[in-house]
Amino acid sequence: MAGSPALVMRLVASAFSVAERAGSIVRKVMHSGELGIVEKTGANDLQTMADRLAQKSICASLSRRFPKITIIGEEDLPQEAVEEDLIENGLAEEILQKPCPAEYRNVQEEEAGPGATLGRTLWGMPGVGAFGFQLQEVPEGRRIVTTTRSHSNKLVTDCVQAMEPHEVIRVGGAGNKIIQLVEGKASAYVFASPGCKKWDTCAPEAILHAVGGKLTDMHGNAYRYDASVKHMNSAGVLATLRNHQYYSSRVPQSVLQALSTN
């Protein structure tokens, strides 16, 4: 490979390795049984030792290699020294070997802002592709909606039913719902409510875009992820692998009126 890989490819390669390390940290805490649960804003908003250690690992690892990038994490943690065993210095070679699309070759460090997202290590980039899963689609003519498992309300229910689904799947996690789309288990992710935040949708949306999918708010507007945006996705989330316009056109007027745009 001639020359040094472009900044954005090195960043993605580092993020992949960091996500792998964060996943191992989470598994280690879970296996220990010592979860260290604390309340953040109330009994329904909890934080575990796994949350804290994983975010410390992600933020410290990325900022050490890329000191000018903006990193916005979910957990409100104090500024403190990070143990060396939490730092990941690796770069995924398989990513460095991919050609960088022309439009990203001149991205500068201060323009980049990765989100901190945990779970299966999938990665994707428009113009490069998406990896770590087998892309599949829901059978032709089937409408399967995936939505929240634990944060439903009348708006969410009304919007889901307006899609006239043949089946509804209720699972936790924005990333998990996007996986449902790209692995052919669901055709639309519908969440007509505030609550989901930018760090929940940032990385999954990148993967969805890389395979031709689309994520918007319930009004059909794209979300932005620059350093100055509001963290709440206050107008809900609508994501599809195909046929986004069909689902967007079926959002009830009552939902659109209830949800403000960012």
Short mmCIF file of N, CA and C in Angstrom, two decimals, residues 19-160:
data_model
loop_
_atom_site.label_atom_id
_atom_site.label_comp_id
_atom_site.label_asym_id
_atom_site.label_seq_id
_atom_site.Cartn_x
_atom_site.Cartn_y
_atom_site.Cartn_z
N ALA A 19 -13.31 -0.56 19.77
CA ALA A 19 -14.60 -1.20 20.04
C ALA A 19 -14.42 -2.64 20.50
N GLU A 20 -13.44 -3.34 19.88
CA GLU A 20 -13.14 -4.71 20.32
C GLU A 20 -12.68 -4.72 21.77
N ARG A 21 -11.79 -3.79 22.13
CA ARG A 21 -11.30 -3.71 23.50
C ARG A 21 -12.45 -3.37 24.47
N ALA A 22 -13.30 -2.42 24.08
CA ALA A 22 -14.43 -2.05 24.93
C ALA A 22 -15.36 -3.24 25.16
N GLY A 23 -15.59 -4.02 24.11
CA GLY A 23 -16.43 -5.20 24.25
C GLY A 23 -15.86 -6.19 25.24
N SER A 24 -14.54 -6.38 25.21
CA SER A 24 -13.92 -7.31 26.15
C SER A 24 -14.00 -6.78 27.57
N ILE A 25 -13.92 -5.47 27.74
CA ILE A 25 -14.07 -4.85 29.07
C ILE A 25 -15.47 -5.09 29.61
N VAL A 26 -16.47 -4.89 28.77
CA VAL A 26 -17.86 -5.11 29.19
C VAL A 26 -18.08 -6.56 29.60
N ARG A 27 -17.58 -7.49 28.78
CA ARG A 27 -17.76 -8.91 29.10
C ARG A 27 -17.08 -9.28 30.42
N LYS A 28 -15.90 -8.70 30.66
CA LYS A 28 -15.18 -9.00 31.90
C LYS A 28 -15.97 -8.52 33.11
N VAL A 29 -16.54 -7.33 33.04
CA VAL A 29 -17.34 -6.82 34.16
C VAL A 29 -18.59 -7.68 34.36
N MET A 30 -19.26 -8.02 33.27
CA MET A 30 -20.47 -8.84 33.38
C MET A 30 -20.17 -10.20 34.00
N HIS A 31 -19.06 -10.80 33.62
CA HIS A 31 -18.70 -12.11 34.16
C HIS A 31 -18.31 -12.04 35.62
N SER A 32 -17.79 -10.89 36.06
CA SER A 32 -17.39 -10.73 37.45
C SER A 32 -18.59 -10.66 38.39
N GLY A 33 -19.72 -10.20 37.87
CA GLY A 33 -20.91 -10.03 38.70
C GLY A 33 -20.91 -8.76 39.52
N GLU A 34 -19.80 -8.03 39.52
CA GLU A 34 -19.70 -6.77 40.26
C GLU A 34 -20.01 -5.62 39.31
N LEU A 35 -21.29 -5.29 39.17
CA LEU A 35 -21.71 -4.33 38.14
C LEU A 35 -21.54 -2.88 38.55
N GLY A 36 -21.45 -2.59 39.83
CA GLY A 36 -21.24 -1.21 40.27
C GLY A 36 -22.30 -0.26 39.77
N ILE A 37 -23.57 -0.63 39.93
CA ILE A 37 -24.68 0.17 39.38
C ILE A 37 -24.90 1.43 40.20
N VAL A 38 -25.03 2.56 39.52
CA VAL A 38 -25.41 3.83 40.15
C VAL A 38 -26.52 4.47 39.33
N GLU A 39 -27.33 5.30 39.99
CA GLU A 39 -28.36 6.06 39.29
C GLU A 39 -27.76 7.33 38.71
N LYS A 40 -28.14 7.63 37.46
CA LYS A 40 -27.69 8.88 36.85
C LYS A 40 -28.71 9.99 37.13
N THR A 41 -29.89 9.85 36.58
CA THR A 41 -30.93 10.86 36.80
C THR A 41 -32.14 10.29 37.52
N GLY A 42 -32.13 9.00 37.81
CA GLY A 42 -33.27 8.37 38.47
C GLY A 42 -33.19 6.87 38.34
N ALA A 43 -34.19 6.18 38.90
CA ALA A 43 -34.19 4.73 38.94
C ALA A 43 -34.27 4.10 37.56
N ASN A 44 -34.76 4.84 36.57
CA ASN A 44 -34.86 4.31 35.21
C ASN A 44 -33.70 4.73 34.32
N ASP A 45 -32.69 5.35 34.91
CA ASP A 45 -31.53 5.82 34.15
C ASP A 45 -30.28 5.41 34.92
N LEU A 46 -29.81 4.20 34.64
CA LEU A 46 -28.73 3.61 35.43
C LEU A 46 -27.41 3.57 34.65
N GLN A 47 -26.34 3.47 35.42
CA GLN A 47 -25.01 3.38 34.84
C GLN A 47 -24.26 2.26 35.56
N THR A 48 -23.52 1.45 34.83
CA THR A 48 -22.76 0.36 35.42
C THR A 48 -21.26 0.60 35.32
N MET A 49 -20.51 -0.22 36.04
CA MET A 49 -19.06 -0.15 35.93
C MET A 49 -18.62 -0.40 34.49
N ALA A 50 -19.35 -1.29 33.80
CA ALA A 50 -19.03 -1.56 32.39
C ALA A 50 -19.18 -0.30 31.55
N ASP A 51 -20.26 0.46 31.78
CA ASP A 51 -20.45 1.72 31.06
C ASP A 51 -19.27 2.66 31.27
N ARG A 52 -18.87 2.80 32.53
CA ARG A 52 -17.81 3.76 32.86
C ARG A 52 -16.46 3.35 32.29
N LEU A 53 -16.10 2.09 32.49
CA LEU A 53 -14.80 1.63 32.01
C LEU A 53 -14.72 1.62 30.49
N ALA A 54 -15.81 1.21 29.84
CA ALA A 54 -15.81 1.17 28.38
C ALA A 54 -15.66 2.58 27.80
N GLN A 55 -16.39 3.54 28.35
CA GLN A 55 -16.26 4.90 27.82
C GLN A 55 -14.87 5.46 28.09
N LYS A 56 -14.32 5.21 29.27
CA LYS A 56 -12.96 5.67 29.55
C LYS A 56 -11.98 5.08 28.54
N SER A 57 -12.12 3.80 28.24
CA SER A 57 -11.24 3.15 27.27
C SER A 57 -11.38 3.75 25.88
N ILE A 58 -12.62 3.93 25.44
CA ILE A 58 -12.87 4.47 24.10
C ILE A 58 -12.33 5.89 23.96
N CYS A 59 -12.70 6.75 24.90
CA CYS A 59 -12.31 8.16 24.78
C CYS A 59 -10.80 8.34 24.92
N ALA A 60 -10.20 7.66 25.89
CA ALA A 60 -8.76 7.81 26.10
C ALA A 60 -7.95 7.24 24.94
N SER A 61 -8.38 6.09 24.43
CA SER A 61 -7.65 5.46 23.33
C SER A 61 -7.68 6.31 22.07
N LEU A 62 -8.86 6.81 21.72
CA LEU A 62 -8.99 7.62 20.51
C LEU A 62 -8.31 8.97 20.65
N SER A 63 -8.48 9.61 21.80
CA SER A 63 -7.91 10.95 21.96
C SER A 63 -6.39 10.91 22.06
N ARG A 64 -5.82 9.80 22.53
CA ARG A 64 -4.36 9.68 22.57
C ARG A 64 -3.78 9.64 21.15
N ARG A 65 -4.43 8.90 20.27
CA ARG A 65 -3.93 8.79 18.89
C ARG A 65 -4.37 9.97 18.03
N PHE A 66 -5.56 10.52 18.31
CA PHE A 66 -6.11 11.62 17.49
C PHE A 66 -6.53 12.75 18.43
N PRO A 67 -5.58 13.52 18.95
CA PRO A 67 -5.87 14.51 20.00
C PRO A 67 -6.78 15.66 19.58
N LYS A 68 -6.98 15.87 18.29
CA LYS A 68 -7.80 17.01 17.86
C LYS A 68 -9.26 16.64 17.56
N ILE A 69 -9.62 15.36 17.60
CA ILE A 69 -10.99 15.00 17.28
C ILE A 69 -11.93 15.33 18.43
N THR A 70 -13.19 15.52 18.10
CA THR A 70 -14.23 15.74 19.10
C THR A 70 -14.87 14.41 19.44
N ILE A 71 -14.90 14.07 20.72
CA ILE A 71 -15.52 12.83 21.18
C ILE A 71 -16.61 13.19 22.17
N ILE A 72 -17.83 12.75 21.89
CA ILE A 72 -18.96 12.99 22.78
C ILE A 72 -19.45 11.64 23.28
N GLY A 73 -19.30 11.38 24.56
CA GLY A 73 -19.71 10.11 25.14
C GLY A 73 -21.01 10.24 25.90
N GLU A 74 -21.65 9.11 26.13
CA GLU A 74 -22.94 9.11 26.82
C GLU A 74 -22.81 9.42 28.30
N GLU A 75 -21.77 8.88 28.95
CA GLU A 75 -21.65 9.00 30.40
C GLU A 75 -20.95 10.30 30.79
N ASP A 76 -21.45 10.94 31.84
CA ASP A 76 -20.87 12.17 32.36
C ASP A 76 -19.82 11.78 33.40
N LEU A 77 -18.58 11.64 32.96
CA LEU A 77 -17.51 11.14 33.83
C LEU A 77 -16.54 12.25 34.18
N PRO A 78 -15.96 12.20 35.38
CA PRO A 78 -14.96 13.22 35.76
C PRO A 78 -13.69 13.06 34.97
N GLN A 79 -12.96 14.17 34.80
CA GLN A 79 -11.66 14.13 34.15
C GLN A 79 -10.66 13.50 35.11
N GLU A 80 -10.06 12.39 34.72
CA GLU A 80 -9.09 11.71 35.58
C GLU A 80 -8.17 10.86 34.73
N ALA A 81 -7.07 10.47 35.32
CA ALA A 81 -6.11 9.62 34.61
C ALA A 81 -6.75 8.28 34.29
N VAL A 82 -6.40 7.74 33.12
CA VAL A 82 -6.95 6.45 32.67
C VAL A 82 -5.85 5.40 32.75
N GLU A 83 -6.19 4.26 33.36
CA GLU A 83 -5.21 3.18 33.50
C GLU A 83 -4.74 2.70 32.13
N GLU A 84 -3.45 2.37 32.05
CA GLU A 84 -2.86 1.95 30.78
C GLU A 84 -3.52 0.69 30.21
N ASP A 85 -4.02 -0.18 31.09
CA ASP A 85 -4.61 -1.42 30.58
C ASP A 85 -5.96 -1.19 29.91
N LEU A 86 -6.47 0.04 30.00
CA LEU A 86 -7.70 0.38 29.28
C LEU A 86 -7.42 0.96 27.90
N ILE A 87 -6.19 1.29 27.63
CA ILE A 87 -5.83 1.94 26.37
C ILE A 87 -5.61 0.90 25.27
N GLU A 88 -6.22 1.14 24.13
CA GLU A 88 -6.03 0.29 22.95
C GLU A 88 -5.26 1.08 21.90
N ASN A 89 -4.12 0.54 21.48
CA ASN A 89 -3.26 1.23 20.51
C ASN A 89 -3.31 0.61 19.12
N GLY A 90 -4.08 -0.46 18.95
CA GLY A 90 -4.08 -1.17 17.69
C GLY A 90 -4.84 -0.46 16.57
N LEU A 91 -4.51 -0.83 15.34
CA LEU A 91 -5.20 -0.37 14.14
C LEU A 91 -5.58 -1.61 13.33
N ALA A 92 -6.84 -1.77 13.01
CA ALA A 92 -7.28 -2.95 12.27
C ALA A 92 -6.71 -2.93 10.85
N GLU A 93 -5.83 -3.87 10.57
CA GLU A 93 -5.13 -3.89 9.29
C GLU A 93 -6.08 -4.05 8.11
N GLU A 94 -7.15 -4.84 8.30
CA GLU A 94 -8.08 -5.07 7.20
C GLU A 94 -8.73 -3.77 6.73
N ILE A 95 -8.89 -2.81 7.65
CA ILE A 95 -9.47 -1.53 7.29
C ILE A 95 -8.43 -0.64 6.60
N LEU A 96 -7.21 -0.67 7.10
CA LEU A 96 -6.16 0.13 6.49
C LEU A 96 -5.89 -0.27 5.05
N GLN A 97 -6.21 -1.51 4.70
CA GLN A 97 -5.97 -1.99 3.34
C GLN A 97 -7.05 -1.54 2.35
N LYS A 98 -8.17 -1.00 2.87
CA LYS A 98 -9.24 -0.54 1.99
C LYS A 98 -8.88 0.81 1.38
N PRO A 99 -9.22 1.05 0.13
CA PRO A 99 -8.97 2.37 -0.47
C PRO A 99 -9.93 3.41 0.12
N CYS A 100 -9.42 4.58 0.36
CA CYS A 100 -10.24 5.65 0.90
C CYS A 100 -10.97 6.37 -0.23
N PRO A 101 -12.30 6.53 -0.13
CA PRO A 101 -13.03 7.28 -1.16
C PRO A 101 -12.47 8.70 -1.29
N ALA A 102 -12.49 9.20 -2.49
CA ALA A 102 -11.87 10.50 -2.78
C ALA A 102 -12.40 11.62 -1.90
N GLU A 103 -13.71 11.59 -1.61
CA GLU A 103 -14.31 12.71 -0.86
C GLU A 103 -13.86 12.76 0.60
N TYR A 104 -13.22 11.68 1.11
CA TYR A 104 -12.78 11.66 2.50
C TYR A 104 -11.27 11.75 2.65
N ARG A 105 -10.53 11.83 1.55
CA ARG A 105 -9.07 11.77 1.62
C ARG A 105 -8.45 12.96 2.33
N ASN A 106 -9.11 14.09 2.29
CA ASN A 106 -8.53 15.29 2.89
C ASN A 106 -9.20 15.70 4.20
N VAL A 107 -9.99 14.81 4.79
CA VAL A 107 -10.61 15.09 6.09
C VAL A 107 -9.50 15.31 7.12
N GLN A 108 -9.62 16.39 7.89
CA GLN A 108 -8.64 16.71 8.92
C GLN A 108 -9.11 16.21 10.28
N GLU A 109 -8.17 16.06 11.18
CA GLU A 109 -8.49 15.48 12.49
C GLU A 109 -9.56 16.26 13.22
N GLU A 110 -9.50 17.58 13.18
CA GLU A 110 -10.46 18.41 13.91
C GLU A 110 -11.86 18.35 13.30
N GLU A 111 -11.99 17.79 12.10
CA GLU A 111 -13.30 17.64 11.47
C GLU A 111 -13.98 16.33 11.83
N ALA A 112 -13.24 15.42 12.44
CA ALA A 112 -13.78 14.09 12.74
C ALA A 112 -14.36 14.05 14.14
N GLY A 113 -15.44 13.23 14.31
CA GLY A 113 -16.05 13.11 15.62
C GLY A 113 -16.72 11.77 15.79
N PRO A 114 -15.98 10.73 16.20
CA PRO A 114 -16.60 9.40 16.35
C PRO A 114 -17.52 9.32 17.53
N GLY A 115 -18.58 8.56 17.43
CA GLY A 115 -19.44 8.30 18.56
C GLY A 115 -18.93 7.09 19.32
N ALA A 116 -19.29 6.97 20.59
CA ALA A 116 -18.87 5.83 21.41
C ALA A 116 -20.02 4.85 21.51
N THR A 117 -19.94 3.79 20.77
CA THR A 117 -21.02 2.81 20.72
C THR A 117 -20.47 1.41 20.96
N LEU A 118 -21.14 0.65 21.81
CA LEU A 118 -20.67 -0.68 22.15
C LEU A 118 -21.52 -1.75 21.51
N GLY A 119 -21.00 -2.98 21.48
CA GLY A 119 -21.79 -4.10 20.97
C GLY A 119 -20.97 -4.92 20.00
N ARG A 120 -21.65 -5.61 19.07
CA ARG A 120 -20.94 -6.34 18.02
C ARG A 120 -20.06 -5.40 17.22
N THR A 121 -18.91 -5.91 16.79
CA THR A 121 -17.98 -5.04 16.07
C THR A 121 -18.27 -5.09 14.58
N LEU A 122 -19.17 -4.24 14.14
CA LEU A 122 -19.46 -4.02 12.73
C LEU A 122 -18.84 -2.68 12.36
N TRP A 123 -18.50 -2.52 11.11
CA TRP A 123 -18.03 -1.20 10.69
C TRP A 123 -18.45 -0.95 9.25
N GLY A 124 -18.58 0.32 8.92
CA GLY A 124 -18.97 0.66 7.56
C GLY A 124 -18.61 2.09 7.24
N MET A 125 -18.51 2.36 5.93
CA MET A 125 -18.16 3.70 5.47
C MET A 125 -18.69 3.87 4.05
N PRO A 126 -19.47 4.92 3.80
CA PRO A 126 -19.96 5.14 2.43
C PRO A 126 -18.81 5.19 1.44
N GLY A 127 -18.95 4.47 0.36
CA GLY A 127 -17.91 4.41 -0.64
C GLY A 127 -16.92 3.29 -0.42
N VAL A 128 -16.96 2.67 0.76
CA VAL A 128 -16.07 1.55 1.08
C VAL A 128 -16.88 0.27 1.25
N GLY A 129 -18.00 0.37 1.97
CA GLY A 129 -18.84 -0.79 2.22
C GLY A 129 -19.07 -0.98 3.70
N ALA A 130 -19.68 -2.09 4.08
CA ALA A 130 -19.95 -2.41 5.48
C ALA A 130 -19.54 -3.85 5.72
N PHE A 131 -19.02 -4.11 6.91
CA PHE A 131 -18.37 -5.39 7.17
C PHE A 131 -18.74 -5.90 8.56
N GLY A 132 -18.61 -7.20 8.74
CA GLY A 132 -18.91 -7.82 10.04
C GLY A 132 -20.28 -8.45 10.08
N PHE A 133 -20.98 -8.47 8.95
CA PHE A 133 -22.31 -9.09 8.87
C PHE A 133 -22.60 -9.44 7.42
N GLN A 134 -23.63 -10.24 7.22
CA GLN A 134 -24.06 -10.61 5.87
C GLN A 134 -25.32 -9.82 5.53
N LEU A 135 -25.23 -8.92 4.56
CA LEU A 135 -26.37 -8.09 4.19
C LEU A 135 -27.49 -8.94 3.62
N GLN A 136 -28.68 -8.77 4.20
CA GLN A 136 -29.87 -9.46 3.70
C GLN A 136 -31.05 -8.50 3.76
N GLU A 137 -32.09 -8.81 2.99
CA GLU A 137 -33.29 -8.00 2.99
C GLU A 137 -34.50 -8.83 3.37
N VAL A 138 -35.50 -8.16 3.92
CA VAL A 138 -36.78 -8.81 4.23
C VAL A 138 -37.41 -9.27 2.91
N PRO A 139 -38.06 -10.43 2.89
CA PRO A 139 -38.70 -10.90 1.66
C PRO A 139 -39.63 -9.86 1.04
N GLU A 140 -39.65 -9.80 -0.26
CA GLU A 140 -40.48 -8.84 -1.01
C GLU A 140 -41.93 -8.90 -0.53
N GLY A 141 -42.50 -7.72 -0.28
CA GLY A 141 -43.90 -7.64 0.12
C GLY A 141 -44.15 -7.73 1.61
N ARG A 142 -43.12 -8.05 2.40
CA ARG A 142 -43.27 -8.14 3.85
C ARG A 142 -42.88 -6.82 4.50
N ARG A 143 -43.71 -6.35 5.43
CA ARG A 143 -43.39 -5.16 6.22
C ARG A 143 -43.22 -5.59 7.67
N ILE A 144 -41.98 -5.57 8.13
CA ILE A 144 -41.66 -5.95 9.50
C ILE A 144 -41.04 -4.73 10.18
N VAL A 145 -41.68 -4.26 11.23
CA VAL A 145 -41.23 -3.07 11.94
C VAL A 145 -40.54 -3.47 13.24
N THR A 146 -39.36 -2.91 13.48
CA THR A 146 -38.70 -3.06 14.77
C THR A 146 -38.81 -1.75 15.53
N THR A 147 -39.10 -1.86 16.81
CA THR A 147 -39.31 -0.66 17.62
C THR A 147 -38.86 -0.92 19.05
N THR A 148 -39.06 0.06 19.91
CA THR A 148 -38.56 -0.02 21.28
C THR A 148 -39.20 -1.15 22.07
N ARG A 149 -38.42 -1.73 22.93
CA ARG A 149 -38.91 -2.79 23.81
C ARG A 149 -39.41 -2.21 25.14
N SER A 150 -38.81 -1.10 25.59
CA SER A 150 -39.09 -0.64 26.95
C SER A 150 -39.49 0.83 27.07
N HIS A 151 -39.59 1.55 25.94
CA HIS A 151 -39.93 2.98 26.02
C HIS A 151 -41.11 3.33 25.11
N SER A 152 -42.10 2.49 25.09
CA SER A 152 -43.24 2.73 24.21
C SER A 152 -44.23 3.70 24.85
N ASN A 153 -45.05 4.31 24.01
CA ASN A 153 -46.15 5.18 24.46
C ASN A 153 -47.16 5.22 23.32
N LYS A 154 -48.20 6.03 23.48
CA LYS A 154 -49.26 6.05 22.47
C LYS A 154 -48.74 6.52 21.11
N LEU A 155 -47.86 7.53 21.11
CA LEU A 155 -47.32 8.02 19.84
C LEU A 155 -46.56 6.92 19.12
N VAL A 156 -45.72 6.21 19.86
CA VAL A 156 -44.93 5.13 19.26
C VAL A 156 -45.85 4.06 18.69
N THR A 157 -46.83 3.66 19.48
CA THR A 157 -47.76 2.61 19.05
C THR A 157 -48.57 3.04 17.84
N ASP A 158 -49.09 4.27 17.86
CA ASP A 158 -49.88 4.77 16.73
C ASP A 158 -49.06 4.80 15.45
N CYS A 159 -47.79 5.22 15.58
CA CYS A 159 -46.95 5.32 14.40
C CYS A 159 -46.60 3.94 13.84
N VAL A 160 -46.30 3.01 14.72
CA VAL A 160 -46.00 1.65 14.28
C VAL A 160 -47.19 1.06 13.54
#
